[in-house]
Coordinates of C-alpha atoms in Angstrom, one line a residue:
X1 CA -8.2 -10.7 -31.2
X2 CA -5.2 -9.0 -32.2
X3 CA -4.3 -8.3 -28.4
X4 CA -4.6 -12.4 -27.9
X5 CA -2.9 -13.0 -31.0
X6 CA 0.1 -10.5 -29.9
X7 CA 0.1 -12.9 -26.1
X8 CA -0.5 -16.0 -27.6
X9 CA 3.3 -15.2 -30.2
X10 CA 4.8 -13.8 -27.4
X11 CA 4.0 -17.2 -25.1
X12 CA 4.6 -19.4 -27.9
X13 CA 8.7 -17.5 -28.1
X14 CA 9.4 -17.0 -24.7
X15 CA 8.0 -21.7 -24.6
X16 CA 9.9 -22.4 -27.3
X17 CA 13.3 -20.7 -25.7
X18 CA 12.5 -22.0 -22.8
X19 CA 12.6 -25.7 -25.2
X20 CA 8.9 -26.3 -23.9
X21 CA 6.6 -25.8 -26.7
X22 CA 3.0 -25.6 -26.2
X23 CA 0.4 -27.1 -28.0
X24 CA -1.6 -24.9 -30.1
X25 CA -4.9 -25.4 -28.8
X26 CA -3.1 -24.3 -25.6
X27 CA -1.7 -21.3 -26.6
X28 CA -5.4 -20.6 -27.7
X29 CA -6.9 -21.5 -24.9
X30 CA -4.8 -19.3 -22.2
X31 CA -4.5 -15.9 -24.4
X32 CA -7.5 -15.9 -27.0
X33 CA -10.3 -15.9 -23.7
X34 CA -8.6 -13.0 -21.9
X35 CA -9.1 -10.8 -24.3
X36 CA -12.3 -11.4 -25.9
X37 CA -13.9 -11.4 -22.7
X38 CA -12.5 -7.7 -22.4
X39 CA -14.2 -7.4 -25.7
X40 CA -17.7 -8.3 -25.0
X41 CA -17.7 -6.2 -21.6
X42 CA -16.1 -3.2 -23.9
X43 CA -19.7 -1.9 -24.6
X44 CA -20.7 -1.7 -20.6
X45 CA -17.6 0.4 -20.2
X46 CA -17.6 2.6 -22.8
X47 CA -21.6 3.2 -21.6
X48 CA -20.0 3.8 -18.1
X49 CA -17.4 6.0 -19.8
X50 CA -20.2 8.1 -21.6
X51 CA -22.6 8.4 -18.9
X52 CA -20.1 9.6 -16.4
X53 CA -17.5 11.4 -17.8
X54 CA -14.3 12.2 -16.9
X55 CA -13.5 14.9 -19.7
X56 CA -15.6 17.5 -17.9
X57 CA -13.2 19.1 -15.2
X58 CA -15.8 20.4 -12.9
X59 CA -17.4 16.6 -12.3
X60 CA -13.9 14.3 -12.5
X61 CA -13.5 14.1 -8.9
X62 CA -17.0 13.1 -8.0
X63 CA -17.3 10.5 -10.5
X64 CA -13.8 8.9 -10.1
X65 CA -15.3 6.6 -7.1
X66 CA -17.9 5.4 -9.6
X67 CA -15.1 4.6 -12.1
X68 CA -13.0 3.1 -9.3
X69 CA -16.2 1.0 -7.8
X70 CA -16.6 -0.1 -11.9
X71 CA -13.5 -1.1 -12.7
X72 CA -13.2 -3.7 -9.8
X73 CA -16.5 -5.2 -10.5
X74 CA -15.5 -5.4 -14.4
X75 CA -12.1 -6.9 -13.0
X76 CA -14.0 -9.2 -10.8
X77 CA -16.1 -10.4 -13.1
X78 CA -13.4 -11.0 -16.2
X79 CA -11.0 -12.9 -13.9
X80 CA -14.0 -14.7 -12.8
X81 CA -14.6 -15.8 -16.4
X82 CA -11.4 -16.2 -17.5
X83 CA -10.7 -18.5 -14.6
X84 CA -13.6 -21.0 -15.0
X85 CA -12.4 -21.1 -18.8
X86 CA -8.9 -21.0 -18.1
X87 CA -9.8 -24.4 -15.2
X88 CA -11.4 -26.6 -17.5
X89 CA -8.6 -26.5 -20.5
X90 CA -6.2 -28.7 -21.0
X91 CA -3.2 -28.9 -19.3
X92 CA -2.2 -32.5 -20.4
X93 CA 1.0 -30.8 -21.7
X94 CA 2.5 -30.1 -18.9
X95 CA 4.3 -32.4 -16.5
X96 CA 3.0 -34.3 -13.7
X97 CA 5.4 -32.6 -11.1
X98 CA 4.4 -29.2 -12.2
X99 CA 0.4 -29.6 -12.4
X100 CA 0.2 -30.6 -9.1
X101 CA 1.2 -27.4 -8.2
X102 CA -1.7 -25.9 -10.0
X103 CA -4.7 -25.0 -8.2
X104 CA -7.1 -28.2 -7.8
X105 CA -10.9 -26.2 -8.1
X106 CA -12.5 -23.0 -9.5
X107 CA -12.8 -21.2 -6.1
X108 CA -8.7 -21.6 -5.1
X109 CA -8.3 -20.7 -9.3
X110 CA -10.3 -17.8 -9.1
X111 CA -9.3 -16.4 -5.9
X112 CA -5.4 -16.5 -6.8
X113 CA -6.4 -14.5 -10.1
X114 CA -8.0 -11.9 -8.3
X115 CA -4.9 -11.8 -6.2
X116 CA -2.1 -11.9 -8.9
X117 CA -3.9 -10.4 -11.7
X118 CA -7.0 -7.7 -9.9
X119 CA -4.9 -4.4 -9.7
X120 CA -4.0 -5.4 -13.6
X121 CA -7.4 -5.8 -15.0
X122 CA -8.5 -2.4 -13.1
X123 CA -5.8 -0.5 -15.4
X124 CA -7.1 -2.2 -18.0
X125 CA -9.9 -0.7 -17.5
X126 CA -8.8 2.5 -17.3
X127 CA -6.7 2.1 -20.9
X128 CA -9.7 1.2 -22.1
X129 CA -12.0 4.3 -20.5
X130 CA -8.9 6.3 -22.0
X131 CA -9.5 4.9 -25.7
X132 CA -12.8 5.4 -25.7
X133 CA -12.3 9.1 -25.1
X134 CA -9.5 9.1 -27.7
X135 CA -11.8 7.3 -30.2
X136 CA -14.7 9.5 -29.4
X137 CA -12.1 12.8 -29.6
X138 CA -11.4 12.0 -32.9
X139 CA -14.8 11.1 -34.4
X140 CA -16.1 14.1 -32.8
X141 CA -13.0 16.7 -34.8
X142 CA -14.4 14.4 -37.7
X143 CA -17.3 15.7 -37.1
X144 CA -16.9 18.8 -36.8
X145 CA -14.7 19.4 -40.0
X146 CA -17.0 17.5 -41.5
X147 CA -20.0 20.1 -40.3
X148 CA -17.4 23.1 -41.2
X149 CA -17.0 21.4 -44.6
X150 CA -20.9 21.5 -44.9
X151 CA -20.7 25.2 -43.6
X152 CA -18.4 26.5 -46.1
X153 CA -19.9 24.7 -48.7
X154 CA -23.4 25.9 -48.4
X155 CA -22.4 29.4 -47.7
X156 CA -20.2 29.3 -50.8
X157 CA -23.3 28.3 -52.7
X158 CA -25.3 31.2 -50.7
X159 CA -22.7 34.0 -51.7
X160 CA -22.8 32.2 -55.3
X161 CA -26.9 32.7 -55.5
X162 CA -26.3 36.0 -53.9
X163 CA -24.1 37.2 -56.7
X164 CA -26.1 35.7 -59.4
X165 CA -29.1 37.3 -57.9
X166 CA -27.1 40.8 -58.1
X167 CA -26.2 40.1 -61.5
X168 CA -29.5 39.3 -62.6
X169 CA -31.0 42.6 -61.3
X170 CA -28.5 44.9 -62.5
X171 CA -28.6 43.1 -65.7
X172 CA -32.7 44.0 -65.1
X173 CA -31.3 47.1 -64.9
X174 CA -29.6 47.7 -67.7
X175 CA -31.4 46.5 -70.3
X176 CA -34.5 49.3 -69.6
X177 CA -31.9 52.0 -69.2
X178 CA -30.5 51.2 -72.2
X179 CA -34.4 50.4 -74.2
X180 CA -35.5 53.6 -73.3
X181 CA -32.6 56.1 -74.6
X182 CA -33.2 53.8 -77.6
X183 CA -37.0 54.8 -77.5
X184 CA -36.1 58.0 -76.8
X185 CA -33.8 58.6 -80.1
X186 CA -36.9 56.7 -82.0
X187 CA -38.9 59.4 -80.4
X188 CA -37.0 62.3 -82.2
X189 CA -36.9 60.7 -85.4
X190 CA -40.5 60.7 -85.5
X191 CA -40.9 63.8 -83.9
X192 CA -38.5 65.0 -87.7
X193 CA -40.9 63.5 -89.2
X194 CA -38.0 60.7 -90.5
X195 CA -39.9 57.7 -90.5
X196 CA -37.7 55.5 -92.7
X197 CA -35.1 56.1 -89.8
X198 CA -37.6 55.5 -87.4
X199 CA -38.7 52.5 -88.8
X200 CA -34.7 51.0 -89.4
X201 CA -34.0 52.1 -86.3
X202 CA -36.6 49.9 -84.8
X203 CA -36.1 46.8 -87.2
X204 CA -32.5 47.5 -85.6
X205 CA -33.4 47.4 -82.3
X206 CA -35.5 44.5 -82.7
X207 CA -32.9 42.3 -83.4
X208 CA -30.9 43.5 -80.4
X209 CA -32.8 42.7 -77.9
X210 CA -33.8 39.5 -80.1
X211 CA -30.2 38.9 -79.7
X212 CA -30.0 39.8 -76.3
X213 CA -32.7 37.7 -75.3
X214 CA -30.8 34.7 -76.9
X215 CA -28.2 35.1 -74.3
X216 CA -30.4 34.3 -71.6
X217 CA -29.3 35.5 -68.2
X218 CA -25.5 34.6 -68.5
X219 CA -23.3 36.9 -66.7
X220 CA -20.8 36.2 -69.3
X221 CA -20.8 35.9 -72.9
X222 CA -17.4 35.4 -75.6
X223 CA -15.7 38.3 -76.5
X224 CA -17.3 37.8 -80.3
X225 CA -20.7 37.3 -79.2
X226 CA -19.9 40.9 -77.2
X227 CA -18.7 42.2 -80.4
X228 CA -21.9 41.5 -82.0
X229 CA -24.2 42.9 -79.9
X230 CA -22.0 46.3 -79.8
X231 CA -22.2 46.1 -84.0
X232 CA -26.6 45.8 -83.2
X233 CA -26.0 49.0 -81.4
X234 CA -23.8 50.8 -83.8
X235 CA -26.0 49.8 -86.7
X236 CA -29.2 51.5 -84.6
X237 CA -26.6 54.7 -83.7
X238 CA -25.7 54.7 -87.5
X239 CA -29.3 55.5 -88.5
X240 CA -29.2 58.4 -86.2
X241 CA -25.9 59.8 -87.0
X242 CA -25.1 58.8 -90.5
X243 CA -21.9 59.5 -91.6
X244 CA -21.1 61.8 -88.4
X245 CA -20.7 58.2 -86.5
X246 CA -17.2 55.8 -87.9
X247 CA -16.3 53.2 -85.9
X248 CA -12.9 50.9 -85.8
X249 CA -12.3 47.6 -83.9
X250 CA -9.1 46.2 -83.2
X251 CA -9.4 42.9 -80.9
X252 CA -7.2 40.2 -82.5
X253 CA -9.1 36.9 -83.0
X254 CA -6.8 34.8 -80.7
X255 CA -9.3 37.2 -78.1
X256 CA -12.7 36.6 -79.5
X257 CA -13.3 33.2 -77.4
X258 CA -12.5 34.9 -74.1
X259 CA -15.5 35.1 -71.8
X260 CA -16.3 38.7 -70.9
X261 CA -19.3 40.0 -68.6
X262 CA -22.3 40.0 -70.5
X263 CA -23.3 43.5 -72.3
X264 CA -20.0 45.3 -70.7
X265 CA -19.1 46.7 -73.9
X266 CA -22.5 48.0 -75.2
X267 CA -22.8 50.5 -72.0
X268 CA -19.8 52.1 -72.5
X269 CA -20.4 52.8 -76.2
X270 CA -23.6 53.5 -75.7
X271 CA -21.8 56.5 -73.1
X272 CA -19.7 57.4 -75.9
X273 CA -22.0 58.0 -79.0
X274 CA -24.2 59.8 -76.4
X275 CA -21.8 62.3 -74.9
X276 CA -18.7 61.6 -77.9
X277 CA -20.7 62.9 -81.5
X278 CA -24.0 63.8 -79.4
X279 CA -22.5 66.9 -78.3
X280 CA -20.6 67.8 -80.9
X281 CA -21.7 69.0 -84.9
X282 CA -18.6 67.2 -86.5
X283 CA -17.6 62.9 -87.1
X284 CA -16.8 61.5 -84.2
X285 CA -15.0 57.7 -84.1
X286 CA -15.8 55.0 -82.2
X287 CA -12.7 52.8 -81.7
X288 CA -13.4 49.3 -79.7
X289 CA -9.8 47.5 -79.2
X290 CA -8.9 44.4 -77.0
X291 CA -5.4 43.7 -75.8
X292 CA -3.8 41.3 -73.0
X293 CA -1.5 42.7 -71.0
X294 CA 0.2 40.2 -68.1
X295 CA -2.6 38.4 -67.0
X296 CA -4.8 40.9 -67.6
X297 CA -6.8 41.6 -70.5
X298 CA -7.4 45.5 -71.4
X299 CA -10.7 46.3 -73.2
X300 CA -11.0 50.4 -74.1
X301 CA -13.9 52.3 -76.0
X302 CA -12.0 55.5 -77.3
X303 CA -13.7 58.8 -79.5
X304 CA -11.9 61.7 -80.3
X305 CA -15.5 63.6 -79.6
X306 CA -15.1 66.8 -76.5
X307 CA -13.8 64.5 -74.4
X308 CA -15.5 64.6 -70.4
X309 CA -17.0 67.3 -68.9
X310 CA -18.7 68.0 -65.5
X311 CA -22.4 68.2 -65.5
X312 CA -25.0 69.4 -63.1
X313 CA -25.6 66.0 -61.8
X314 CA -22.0 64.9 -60.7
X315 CA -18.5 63.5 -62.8
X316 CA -19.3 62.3 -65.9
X317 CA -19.0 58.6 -66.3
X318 CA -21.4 58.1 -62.9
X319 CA -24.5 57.3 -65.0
X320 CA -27.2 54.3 -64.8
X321 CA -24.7 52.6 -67.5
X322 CA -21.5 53.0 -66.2
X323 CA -22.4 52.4 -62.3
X324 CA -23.7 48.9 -63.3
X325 CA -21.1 48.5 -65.2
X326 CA -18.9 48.9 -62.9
X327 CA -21.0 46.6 -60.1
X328 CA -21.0 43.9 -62.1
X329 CA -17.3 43.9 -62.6
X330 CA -17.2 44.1 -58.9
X331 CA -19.6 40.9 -58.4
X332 CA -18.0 38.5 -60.9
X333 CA -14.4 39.5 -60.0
X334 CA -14.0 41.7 -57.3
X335 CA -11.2 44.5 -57.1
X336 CA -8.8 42.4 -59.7
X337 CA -11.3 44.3 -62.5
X338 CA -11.5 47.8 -62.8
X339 CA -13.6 50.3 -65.0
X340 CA -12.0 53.3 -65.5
X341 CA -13.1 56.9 -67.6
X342 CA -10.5 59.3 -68.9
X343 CA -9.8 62.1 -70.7
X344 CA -7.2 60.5 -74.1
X345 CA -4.4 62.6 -74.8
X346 CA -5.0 63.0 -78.0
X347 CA -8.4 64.2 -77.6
X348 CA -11.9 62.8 -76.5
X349 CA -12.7 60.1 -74.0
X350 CA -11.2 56.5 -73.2
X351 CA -13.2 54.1 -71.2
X352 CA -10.8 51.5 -70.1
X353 CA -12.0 47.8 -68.6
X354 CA -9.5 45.7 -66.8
X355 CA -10.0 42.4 -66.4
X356 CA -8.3 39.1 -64.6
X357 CA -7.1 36.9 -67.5
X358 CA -5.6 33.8 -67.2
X359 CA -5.1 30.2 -70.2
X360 CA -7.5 27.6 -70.3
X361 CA -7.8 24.3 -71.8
X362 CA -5.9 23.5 -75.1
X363 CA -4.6 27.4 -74.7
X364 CA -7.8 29.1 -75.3
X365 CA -7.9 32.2 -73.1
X366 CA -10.4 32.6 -70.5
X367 CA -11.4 34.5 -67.3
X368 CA -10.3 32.9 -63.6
X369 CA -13.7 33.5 -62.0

């Protein structure tokens, strides 16, 4: 339609210069046909086109004859159609002198078309064997990014389950490591024979892992809610130690809503009461201190305990604890978080976690995951 349309304006300019307009019904008559013809015998070529294709190098030669053979009797038959329309419309419009010029039956009409207009329609054919490549070309690249697209979404959702799944078993992990040095420390109370600190000791660690089970299996948790599970701890560690065992936070509160990996404070002060005042007779603190630097923010567990030492087994800091620690940092973040175990200058051992920090919503702080 829009290829008549474009002939029938372009007839109805070059008549009207030429100060012998045409009826509309005319203009119709001798543009609209041509090409709506070529319309309904679109599907027969573009079959042709598909079920001998020229795209495929090795075959174009030996199919171009069939093309060729096509196109004519496609050609034929449009002319042949458009000419029996074309015959019986109305040519009332134009002058006596001029129609007798025109041809007088079908057959004479029909053959001069095939003459004048044959070679025409047979590159029309081939324009329209091109476009239906062209139109196949690009649903088939939509297509395909559309398939990619699928692709990168599902395997983004794979490597997402993947990482949960890791999460969720060192996370299994952790949580017996850490239940049975608390077992064991209820152990040696009762092996003292100090059952009131047995017995706080458990009601302590009851409401830890109540507390912990609360969470659920989140990989992350708010800074605060981290901060309260690390007080659970201490207050267990405090029945132990008594007064050998001070601690001192220092995370501002503007810090307390940022979203942390779950439990990735509790290992590493679990690491220091055990190796900070457990091997040592005097008070040891515990200092817990949060701190954004850049777009980073800087979590440390410091005691001014003996500081590290090599043991039988390896570097300290390479324990159950620490190694998960440090694979889930790698999981949720990859190498923009870092875990890090050092000797302070002043004395004792620093445990320094590193993570990528960046603002959120209404300028509350929170992780880029």
């Amino acid at each position: 339609l829009a290829m008549g349309a474009a002939e029938m304006f372009k007839a109805f300019v070059s008549q009207e210069a030429q100060h012998h307009p045409m009826p509309f019904h005319a203009l119709f008559e001798q543009n609209i046909p041509w090409w709506l013809i070529w319309a309904a015998l679109s599907p027969a070529i573009f079959w042709i086109a598909g079920r001998f294709r020229l795209d495929e190098k090795e075959r174009f030669f030996s199919r171009l004859p069939i093309h060729f053979l096509a196109a004519a009797i496609l050609a034929s038959i449009h002319l042949t159609l458009t000419g029996l329309l074309y015959f019986h419309s109305d040519f009332s419009y134009i002058p006596e002198t001029v129609r007798k010029f025109l041809p007088q039956t079908t057959r004479e009409l029909i053959v001069r078309w095939h003459e004048s207009f044959l070679i025409m329609d047979m590159l029309t054919y081939g324009v329209l064997i091109g476009l239906y490549y062209v139109i196949e070309y690009q649903r088939r690249l939509r297509d395909e990014a559309l398939v990619s697209e699928q692709l990168r979404a599902q395997s983004a959702q794979l490597q997402h389950r993947m990482v949960e799944a890791r999460l969720h078993a060192l996370r299994m992990e952790l949580n017996p490591h850490f239940l049975f040095n608390a077992l064991n420390s209820i152990s040696a109370l009762v092996r003292k024979k100090e059952n009131s600190a047995a017995i706080s000791m458990i009601a302590g660690l009851g409401d830890l892992l109540r507390a912990t089970l609360e969470r659920g299996t989140n990989a992350e948790m708010p800074l605060g809610e981290e901060l309260r599970l690390v007080e659970l701890y201490m207050n267990i560690a405090r029945v132990r130690f008594a007064d050998r065992l001070k601690t001192l936070v220092d995370v501002p509160t503007s810090l307390r809503d940022v979203m942390v990996p779950t439990l990735a404070l509790q290992p590493l002060v679990e690491n220091a009461v055990r190796h900070g005042i457990g091997e040592t007779e005097r008070a040891v603190t515990i200092g817990i201190s949060a701190r954004k630097d850049g777009d980073s923010l800087v979590l440390q567990v410091t005691d001014d305990g003996p500081g590290l030492v090599e043991r039988a087994n390896g570097a300290a800091g390479n324990g159950i604890g620490l190694s998960n620690t440090r694979a889930r940092l790698d999981q949720l973040y990859g190498p923009r978080a870092t875990l890090t175990l050092s000797n302070a200058p002043t004395g004792g051992a620093v445990a320094t976690i590193r993570l990528p920090l960046q603002l959120g919503v209404n300028g509350v702080v929170a992780y880029a995951g």
